[in-house]
Coordinates of C-alpha atoms in Angstrom, one line a residue:
Chain A
Q8 CA 79.0 216.4 91.3
V9 CA 76.8 214.1 93.5
Q10 CA 73.5 213.6 91.7
L11 CA 70.6 211.3 92.7
V12 CA 68.2 210.5 89.8
Q13 CA 65.0 209.0 90.3
S14 CA 62.6 207.1 88.0
G15 CA 59.7 209.0 86.5
S16 CA 56.0 209.3 87.5
E17 CA 53.8 206.4 87.9
L18 CA 49.9 206.0 87.9
K19 CA 48.9 202.7 89.2
K20 CA 45.6 201.2 90.3
P21 CA 44.8 200.4 94.0
G22 CA 46.1 197.1 95.0
A23 CA 49.1 197.4 92.4
S24 CA 52.7 197.6 93.3
V25 CA 55.3 200.2 92.4
K26 CA 58.9 200.2 92.6
I27 CA 60.8 203.5 92.4
S28 CA 64.7 203.8 91.7
C29 CA 67.1 206.1 92.9
K30 CA 70.5 206.2 91.0
A31 CA 73.3 207.9 92.6
S32 CA 76.5 209.4 91.0
G33 CA 79.4 211.6 91.8
Y34 CA 80.5 209.9 95.2
I35 CA 81.0 206.5 96.4
F36 CA 77.7 205.0 97.0
T37 CA 78.4 202.7 99.9
T38 CA 79.8 205.5 102.0
Y39 CA 76.4 207.1 102.6
A40 CA 73.1 205.8 103.5
I41 CA 69.9 206.5 101.5
N42 CA 67.1 208.2 103.2
W43 CA 63.4 207.9 101.7
V44 CA 60.9 210.8 102.3
R45 CA 57.1 211.0 101.3
Q46 CA 55.4 214.2 100.6
A47 CA 51.6 213.7 100.2
P48 CA 49.9 216.4 98.3
G49 CA 49.9 219.8 100.1
Q50 CA 51.6 218.2 103.1
G51 CA 54.9 218.4 104.9
L52 CA 57.9 216.0 104.9
E53 CA 57.6 212.5 106.3
W54 CA 60.7 210.4 106.9
M55 CA 60.0 206.9 105.8
G56 CA 63.3 205.4 106.8
W57 CA 66.8 204.6 105.5
I58 CA 68.9 201.9 104.2
N59 CA 72.4 201.2 104.9
T60 CA 74.3 200.9 101.6
N61 CA 77.1 199.1 103.1
T62 CA 75.2 196.3 104.6
G63 CA 71.7 196.5 102.9
S64 CA 70.1 196.8 106.4
P65 CA 66.8 198.9 106.2
T66 CA 65.3 200.8 109.0
Y67 CA 61.5 201.7 108.5
A68 CA 59.7 204.5 110.5
Q69 CA 56.4 203.8 112.0
G70 CA 53.6 203.6 109.4
F71 CA 56.2 202.3 107.0
T72 CA 56.4 198.8 107.7
G73 CA 54.9 195.8 105.8
R74 CA 54.0 197.2 102.6
F75 CA 57.2 199.4 102.1
V76 CA 60.6 197.9 101.1
F77 CA 63.8 199.5 100.5
S78 CA 66.6 197.7 98.5
L79 CA 69.8 198.2 96.8
D80 CA 71.7 197.2 93.7
T81 CA 75.3 198.3 94.5
S82 CA 76.6 197.2 91.1
V83 CA 74.7 200.1 89.5
N84 CA 74.8 202.5 92.6
T85 CA 71.0 202.3 92.9
A86 CA 68.6 202.3 95.6
Y87 CA 64.9 201.3 95.3
L88 CA 61.4 201.8 97.1
Q89 CA 58.9 199.3 96.5
I90 CA 55.3 199.7 97.7
S91 CA 52.9 196.9 97.3
S92 CA 49.0 196.9 97.8
L93 CA 48.7 200.6 96.8
E94 CA 46.1 202.6 98.5
S95 CA 44.8 205.9 97.6
E96 CA 46.7 207.4 100.7
D97 CA 49.9 206.4 99.1
A98 CA 49.6 209.1 96.4
A99 CA 52.6 211.3 97.1
I100 CA 56.0 212.6 95.9
Y101 CA 58.6 210.1 97.0
Y102 CA 62.1 211.5 97.5
C103 CA 65.3 209.6 98.0
A104 CA 68.2 211.5 99.4
R105 CA 71.9 210.9 100.5
A106 CA 71.9 210.3 104.2
H107 CA 74.5 212.0 106.6
F108 CA 71.7 211.0 108.9
F109 CA 70.4 214.5 107.6
S110 CA 69.8 214.5 103.9
D111 CA 72.2 216.8 101.9
Y112 CA 71.6 215.8 98.4
W113 CA 68.2 214.9 97.2
G114 CA 66.5 213.3 94.1
Q115 CA 64.2 215.2 91.9
G116 CA 61.2 213.2 93.5
T117 CA 58.9 210.6 92.0
Q118 CA 55.1 211.2 91.7
V119 CA 53.0 208.3 92.5
S120 CA 49.3 208.5 91.6
V121 CA 46.9 205.9 92.6
S122 CA 43.4 205.8 90.7
S123 CA 41.2 203.0 89.5
Chain B
D4 CA 59.3 208.7 119.9
I5 CA 60.4 212.3 120.0
Q6 CA 57.8 214.7 118.6
M7 CA 59.2 217.9 116.8
T8 CA 56.9 221.1 116.7
Q9 CA 57.5 224.3 114.7
F10 CA 56.1 227.8 115.3
P11 CA 54.6 229.7 113.9
S12 CA 53.1 227.5 111.2
S13 CA 53.1 230.5 108.7
L14 CA 54.2 234.0 108.7
S15 CA 54.2 237.1 106.4
A16 CA 57.0 239.7 106.4
S17 CA 58.4 242.5 104.5
V18 CA 61.5 242.3 102.3
G19 CA 64.5 243.4 104.7
D20 CA 62.5 242.0 107.8
K21 CA 64.4 239.7 110.3
V22 CA 62.4 236.5 110.6
T23 CA 62.9 233.7 113.2
I24 CA 61.4 230.3 113.1
T25 CA 61.3 228.0 116.2
C26 CA 61.6 224.3 116.4
R27 CA 61.1 222.4 119.5
A28 CA 61.9 218.7 120.4
S29 CA 59.8 216.9 123.1
Q30 CA 63.1 215.5 124.6
G31 CA 66.6 216.7 124.3
I32 CA 68.4 215.9 121.0
S33 CA 71.6 217.8 121.7
Y34 CA 72.8 219.6 118.5
F35 CA 71.4 217.0 116.2
L36 CA 69.0 219.4 114.3
A37 CA 68.9 220.3 110.5
W38 CA 67.0 222.9 108.6
Y39 CA 65.6 222.7 105.1
Q40 CA 64.1 225.1 102.7
Q41 CA 61.6 223.9 100.2
K42 CA 60.3 226.5 97.7
P43 CA 56.8 225.8 95.8
G44 CA 57.1 222.9 93.5
K45 CA 60.6 222.3 94.2
V46 CA 63.1 219.7 96.1
P47 CA 64.1 220.3 99.7
K48 CA 67.3 222.0 100.2
L49 CA 69.5 221.3 103.3
L50 CA 70.3 224.8 104.9
T51 CA 72.1 224.0 108.1
S52 CA 72.8 221.0 110.2
A53 CA 74.3 220.7 113.8
P54 CA 72.3 223.2 113.9
S55 CA 74.5 226.2 112.9
I56 CA 76.8 224.6 110.3
L57 CA 75.8 226.6 107.0
Q58 CA 75.6 224.4 103.9
P59 CA 78.1 225.5 101.1
G60 CA 76.2 227.8 98.8
V61 CA 73.7 228.9 101.4
P62 CA 73.4 232.7 101.9
S63 CA 74.8 234.1 105.1
R64 CA 71.6 235.7 106.0
F65 CA 70.4 232.3 107.2
S66 CA 71.7 231.3 110.4
G67 CA 70.6 228.2 112.7
S68 CA 71.3 228.0 116.6
G69 CA 70.0 226.1 119.7
S70 CA 70.6 222.8 121.3
G71 CA 68.7 220.4 123.6
T72 CA 65.0 221.0 122.9
E73 CA 64.8 224.4 121.4
F74 CA 66.2 225.6 118.1
T75 CA 65.8 228.6 115.7
L76 CA 66.3 229.4 112.2
T77 CA 66.8 233.0 111.5
I78 CA 66.9 234.9 108.4
S79 CA 68.5 238.2 108.9
S80 CA 67.1 240.3 106.0
L81 CA 64.2 238.4 104.3
Q82 CA 64.6 238.6 100.5
P83 CA 61.9 237.6 97.9
E84 CA 63.5 234.5 96.9
D85 CA 63.1 233.4 100.5
V86 CA 59.4 232.5 100.1
A87 CA 59.5 228.9 101.0
T88 CA 58.4 226.2 103.7
Y89 CA 60.9 225.7 106.2
Y90 CA 61.3 222.4 108.2
C91 CA 63.5 221.1 110.9
Q92 CA 64.5 217.6 111.3
K93 CA 65.9 215.6 114.2
Y94 CA 68.7 213.3 113.5
N95 CA 70.1 212.3 117.1
S96 CA 68.4 208.8 116.4
A97 CA 65.9 207.3 114.3
P98 CA 63.2 208.1 113.5
F99 CA 64.6 211.3 112.0
T100 CA 61.4 213.0 112.3
F101 CA 60.6 216.3 110.5
G102 CA 58.9 219.2 112.0
P103 CA 55.3 220.1 110.4
G104 CA 57.0 223.2 108.6
T105 CA 56.7 227.0 108.7
K106 CA 55.4 228.8 105.5
V107 CA 57.1 232.1 105.0
D108 CA 55.4 234.7 102.7
I109 CA 56.2 238.1 101.7

């Protein structure tokens, strides 16, 4: 069965970096892109962008350029989201999802907390 | 970029009621719209795509319709387990923007 398993919760200080992993199984990894979605506390879903798992080419939504980087390791069927120079506003749950353009299977989410 | 709006932002209905949620795109997106359900504290779940194709395992009381700029998600007979926030998402072209959500209570 299709599964996306994300890395665990993170507590970081402002200015630090965080790298979230998303390991896919149950399908051929390179046949679907990976979407990244952010959900700030008490807020809605925000599409951050996606990465083509065949070419490694990322697409970032407005507001997620510069400090946000999508990457892959296709040898272990894993996508990554790295956020640098963390700010308090980055505190959120980050989801990866298998992309059919829309998202049919989702990871369990990774909580990122930012506090000094 | 195309903006997505939803209304109402929240609603309260009784068990067995028919519930309709509307999603509007600021420009035409053909049929490239999906609906998601997110129960409190849970991961979002895909309900429909395109927008009337029901995902496997989704109860038949859910249905999606529309094209162009106006879309609806209908719950034909609201059940207690349908308490959730519902989001639409456009996927005709990037950015794949979500609507702001509609919170459904009983």
